[in-house]
């Protein structure tokens, strides 16, 4: 089987409500997502998606996805998409780095591979585990009252796990943490996500002042080294996500004991191929995972839920459905938010297919003839 054609679409995805990230680094009202379709000489089609969360969250931006696919298309055309590790290696040789560019192509390869095998994607990623995948909300930063109002909206959608974005002025953060923590009900799970907004001294001050809360604290600072500095001085469990871009990052996290949990985002690490390997390291190291993507429609979210579905309890923590915050849904099938839980579709492949009429015309197509 060979890839014979790569088609690329750009999607404008408005958010239902504006979103502000920790530290005032990001304010986003719409996302720019890139959807790719791989056609093969055997008639099977694979879909993938890459959607950075704005341009300031990670070293990634939406137009960069499409420019990178243009760069990689001659390499991917002609390869067998079922050989996902071979394709990923070829992309790494053709374009070192730039993992977020490779993620949608990698996702489309896995979609073809699972369809060719006649199984749901999760069955190629370790096998479907029992139970459902817990979903977490993403609560934009704001005043405590604003954040509690957002949590109430999430509760109305069934969410029992919340990622509250803090990370600004230390005194204000201490207040936010105490007010929000006090409003959590029995069984509700709460993470305070700083999105690397604190300096180590600020993180130590804020976390020593709130040590009684014992909530998971995500990405308080910029680098792994800074987290190790914080790690020695605080008692709360820590999570890292924005410091995890590669196998090498994961190995260093394990070696140094930098955290108890990680956030694994498909786009940030280069797609399902690398994400599945990092997941396996976490199983060995006893590290819990949130498995999700950086943004996008039900296509990328469903791919991430497949990997979560193939990750045993109690390692899988929760998953975020970006599309729950969008006003449009151009996808047929895929996961749904069922009272705060999701289940990977039980059809061959990812099981989330973009509607051609909703995509419009592709912004680029590459064929074997172009090589
Ligand atoms: Mg985070």
XYZ file of C-alpha atoms and ligand atoms in Angstrom:
372
model
C 0.000 0.000 0.000
C 1.263 3.480 -0.889
C 0.198 7.052 -0.182
C -0.787 8.518 -3.545
C -2.292 11.863 -2.580
C -2.218 14.298 0.368
C -4.969 16.909 0.592
C -4.830 19.773 3.106
C -7.620 21.962 4.467
C -7.554 25.024 6.709
C -10.448 25.258 9.178
C -11.601 28.336 11.063
C -12.917 27.195 14.459
C -14.631 29.876 16.587
C -14.704 29.295 20.351
C -18.030 29.585 22.104
C -16.421 31.917 24.655
C -13.048 33.763 24.539
C -10.212 31.995 26.319
C -7.354 33.494 28.353
C -4.354 31.462 29.424
C -2.253 31.812 32.540
C -0.002 34.817 32.890
C -1.857 36.791 30.227
C 0.236 35.111 27.545
C -2.637 34.116 25.333
C -6.119 35.326 24.505
C -7.850 33.317 21.812
C -11.313 33.616 20.271
C -10.887 31.233 17.305
C -8.531 28.472 16.275
C -6.929 27.778 12.905
C -6.815 24.036 12.351
C -5.265 21.991 9.558
C -6.938 18.776 8.387
C -5.144 16.326 6.102
C -6.414 13.380 4.111
C -4.124 10.662 2.836
C -5.342 8.669 -0.173
C -3.791 5.321 -0.946
C -3.487 3.148 -4.026
C -5.753 0.567 -2.347
C -8.632 2.981 -1.869
C -8.287 3.415 1.902
C -8.318 6.991 3.175
C -6.808 8.350 6.412
C -7.624 11.581 8.218
C -5.392 13.646 10.506
C -5.487 17.054 12.192
C -3.045 19.555 13.675
C -4.277 22.586 15.599
C -1.915 24.688 17.739
C -3.566 26.484 20.664
C -2.803 29.911 19.240
C 0.797 30.897 18.486
C 2.075 31.658 21.991
C 1.283 28.448 23.841
C 3.984 26.266 22.264
C 6.687 26.664 19.609
C 4.027 26.030 16.961
C 1.691 28.104 14.793
C -1.161 27.200 12.463
C 0.383 28.316 9.174
C 3.534 26.454 10.164
C 1.573 23.182 10.068
C 0.673 23.729 6.430
C 4.142 24.936 5.448
C 5.652 21.875 7.113
C 3.263 19.507 5.340
C 4.312 21.068 2.027
C 7.916 20.331 3.013
C 7.152 16.734 4.061
C 4.686 15.724 1.340
C 7.332 14.471 -1.146
C 8.732 12.224 1.617
C 5.382 10.761 2.692
C 4.035 10.169 -0.821
C 4.883 6.636 -1.905
C 5.369 5.279 1.646
C 3.178 2.582 3.177
C 1.074 4.433 5.795
C 0.609 1.244 7.827
C 4.316 1.339 8.680
C 3.842 4.188 11.088
C 7.307 4.076 12.663
C 8.935 3.949 9.221
C 6.945 6.963 8.069
C 7.791 8.859 11.260
C 11.476 8.108 10.901
C 11.400 9.269 7.272
C 9.755 12.534 8.343
C 12.387 13.055 11.062
C 15.152 12.595 8.497
C 13.468 14.895 5.960
C 12.686 17.621 8.517
C 14.382 17.375 11.927
C 12.345 18.860 14.778
C 8.991 20.531 14.087
C 7.012 17.740 15.808
C 3.669 19.559 15.518
C 3.963 19.479 11.725
C 4.321 15.687 11.699
C 1.414 14.955 14.050
C -1.455 15.281 11.517
C 0.345 13.183 8.891
C 1.177 10.588 11.549
C -2.464 10.560 12.726
C -3.705 9.973 9.174
C -1.267 7.055 8.799
C -2.627 5.439 11.977
C -6.187 5.934 10.683
C -5.276 4.038 7.503
C -3.425 1.354 9.465
C -6.398 0.680 11.733
C -8.854 0.687 8.823
C -6.596 -1.746 6.942
C -6.536 -4.013 9.992
C -10.305 -3.659 10.388
C -10.010 -2.590 14.041
C -10.595 0.568 16.093
C -7.399 2.596 16.494
C -7.178 1.807 20.219
C -6.671 -1.852 19.339
C -3.419 -0.969 17.551
C -2.228 1.169 20.474
C -2.290 -1.549 23.107
C -5.900 -2.655 23.033
C -9.164 -1.326 24.376
C -9.272 -1.254 28.169
C -12.468 -1.543 30.154
C -14.229 1.561 31.312
C -14.626 5.054 29.999
C -12.157 7.902 29.653
C -12.708 10.732 32.112
C -12.900 14.211 30.596
C -11.576 17.391 32.143
C -12.683 20.939 31.555
C -10.250 23.753 30.763
C -11.080 26.775 32.888
C -9.641 30.070 31.566
C -7.931 32.350 34.027
C -9.908 35.178 35.588
C -11.138 36.359 38.932
C -12.198 33.611 41.352
C -15.851 34.452 40.636
C -15.306 34.278 36.878
C -13.494 30.971 37.183
C -16.160 29.472 39.432
C -18.798 30.559 36.905
C -16.859 28.705 34.190
C -16.612 25.645 36.444
C -20.380 25.749 36.926
C -20.869 25.783 33.137
C -18.537 22.796 32.869
C -20.413 20.984 35.634
C -23.624 21.512 33.658
C -21.930 19.635 30.769
C -21.127 16.769 33.127
C -17.470 17.520 33.895
C -16.174 16.321 37.252
C -12.504 17.110 36.545
C -11.283 20.664 36.061
C -8.008 22.243 34.952
C -8.065 25.760 36.363
C -5.580 28.163 34.776
C -3.755 30.276 37.320
C -0.266 31.764 37.231
C 0.055 35.507 37.591
C 0.466 37.566 40.744
C 1.331 35.196 43.603
C -1.055 36.735 46.142
C -3.903 36.663 43.616
C -3.060 33.051 42.773
C -3.122 32.000 46.414
C -6.563 33.591 46.692
C -7.759 31.897 43.487
C -6.534 28.506 44.668
C -8.192 28.756 48.070
C -11.538 30.024 46.774
C -11.773 27.449 43.961
C -10.550 24.550 46.090
C -13.192 25.303 48.713
C -15.957 24.957 46.116
C -14.992 21.478 44.946
C -17.533 18.783 45.693
C -16.928 15.157 46.656
C -15.422 13.225 43.759
C -14.437 16.318 41.820
C -10.853 16.392 40.557
C -9.005 19.715 40.374
C -5.677 20.668 38.831
C -4.127 24.109 39.045
C -2.343 24.726 35.744
C 0.157 27.588 35.731
C 1.196 27.238 32.092
C 4.819 28.058 33.090
C 3.882 31.525 34.320
C 5.754 31.470 37.665
C 9.423 31.971 38.340
C 10.801 29.330 40.726
C 10.729 31.761 43.670
C 7.091 32.585 42.949
C 6.161 28.910 42.630
C 7.851 28.074 45.928
C 6.124 30.971 47.705
C 2.673 30.176 46.298
C 2.905 26.432 46.895
C 4.364 26.664 50.392
C 1.478 28.987 51.304
C -1.107 26.483 49.980
C 0.495 23.177 50.941
C -2.672 22.112 52.763
C -4.644 21.992 49.482
C -2.656 19.025 48.025
C -3.965 19.576 44.494
C -1.891 18.610 41.466
C 0.085 21.623 40.213
C 0.776 21.621 36.479
C 3.743 23.267 34.780
C 4.421 25.975 37.358
C 7.645 27.119 35.646
C 9.376 27.210 32.311
C 11.911 24.379 32.344
C 12.529 20.967 33.889
C 15.511 22.431 35.764
C 13.290 25.088 37.315
C 10.808 22.402 38.328
C 13.533 20.432 40.029
C 14.387 23.571 41.990
C 10.714 23.889 43.001
C 10.365 20.131 43.555
C 12.924 20.216 46.388
C 10.995 22.890 48.289
C 7.306 21.962 47.962
C 5.176 18.978 48.937
C 2.397 19.114 46.321
C 2.380 16.613 43.445
C 3.568 18.208 40.196
C 2.638 17.636 36.567
C 4.554 18.669 33.472
C 3.166 19.100 29.983
C 4.754 22.075 28.240
C 8.230 20.685 29.077
C 7.458 17.379 27.361
C 8.219 17.484 23.643
C 10.152 14.271 23.009
C 11.308 10.862 24.246
C 14.403 12.612 25.561
C 12.303 14.972 27.687
C 10.354 12.013 29.084
C 13.504 10.084 29.955
C 14.912 13.103 31.789
C 11.642 13.556 33.692
C 11.821 9.934 34.854
C 15.533 10.083 35.630
C 15.190 13.214 37.767
C 11.817 12.447 39.367
C 10.575 15.847 38.226
C 6.846 15.090 38.493
C 4.127 12.580 39.312
C 1.993 13.196 36.208
C 2.409 14.420 32.658
C 0.141 15.953 30.076
C 0.727 14.196 26.765
C -0.494 16.212 23.795
C -0.299 14.548 20.403
C 0.618 17.698 18.490
C 3.384 18.668 20.880
C 5.301 15.377 20.692
C 4.846 14.706 16.967
C 1.797 12.467 16.917
C 0.504 9.101 18.049
C 3.702 7.194 17.223
C 5.826 9.099 19.724
C 2.936 9.596 22.168
C 2.383 5.834 22.436
C 6.074 5.334 23.234
C 6.023 8.033 25.893
C 2.861 6.466 27.329
C 4.701 3.171 27.667
C 7.571 4.831 29.550
C 5.011 6.349 31.929
C 3.522 2.908 32.609
C 6.946 1.634 33.636
C 7.734 4.734 35.717
C 4.380 4.917 37.518
C 3.529 8.329 36.078
C -0.100 9.283 35.442
C -1.115 10.845 32.127
C -3.571 13.248 30.664
C -3.748 12.288 26.979
C -5.205 14.846 24.578
C -4.298 17.166 21.720
C -3.389 20.834 21.612
C -6.716 21.809 20.020
C -8.977 21.109 17.086
C -12.133 19.263 16.150
C -13.562 15.911 17.196
C -11.058 14.306 14.790
C -7.926 15.023 16.823
C -9.811 14.601 20.106
C -11.024 11.151 19.058
C -7.523 10.074 18.075
C -6.319 11.119 21.536
C -9.181 9.285 23.254
C -8.154 6.094 21.413
C -4.699 6.320 23.012
C -6.257 7.061 26.397
C -8.682 4.156 25.937
C -5.666 1.889 25.341
C -3.954 3.149 28.525
C -4.831 1.214 31.686
C -6.317 2.646 34.829
C -5.049 4.124 37.097
C -2.471 5.630 34.763
C -4.909 7.550 32.609
C -6.030 10.647 34.407
C -8.293 12.646 32.086
C -8.678 13.911 28.537
C -9.680 17.290 27.153
C -12.142 17.670 24.272
C -11.273 20.992 22.654
C -14.279 20.724 20.366
C -16.601 20.962 23.371
C -15.584 24.655 23.431
C -16.219 25.301 19.701
C -19.322 26.538 17.904
C -18.843 24.315 14.837
C -18.470 20.564 14.384
C -17.436 19.521 10.856
C -16.915 15.879 11.887
C -19.156 12.853 11.452
C -18.817 10.345 14.279
C -16.065 10.579 16.835
C -16.204 10.809 20.592
C -18.841 12.712 22.486
C -18.963 14.179 25.940
C -21.316 11.802 27.734
C -21.842 13.366 31.149
C -18.119 14.038 31.498
C -16.878 10.755 30.022
C -15.941 9.477 26.567
C -15.450 6.115 24.890
C -13.332 5.443 21.812
C -15.535 4.599 18.793
C -15.910 0.904 17.996
C -15.441 1.131 14.226
C -12.297 0.566 12.137
C -9.839 3.479 12.219
C -10.213 6.648 14.269
C -13.935 6.692 13.534
C -14.180 10.467 13.051
C -14.529 11.613 9.453
C -14.642 15.247 8.332
C -17.610 16.134 6.132
C -16.320 17.254 2.758
C -19.056 19.862 2.437
C -17.989 21.398 5.751
C -14.315 21.483 4.775
C -14.749 23.335 1.482
C -11.930 23.267 -1.043
C -8.488 22.028 0.010
C -5.810 24.708 0.284
C -3.227 22.315 -1.139
C -2.992 18.872 -2.702
C 0.134 16.837 -3.349
C 0.247 13.737 -5.538
C 2.819 11.176 -6.552
C 3.073 12.972 -9.889
C 4.492 16.021 -8.033
C 7.493 14.119 -6.720
Mg -1.319 22.353 30.874
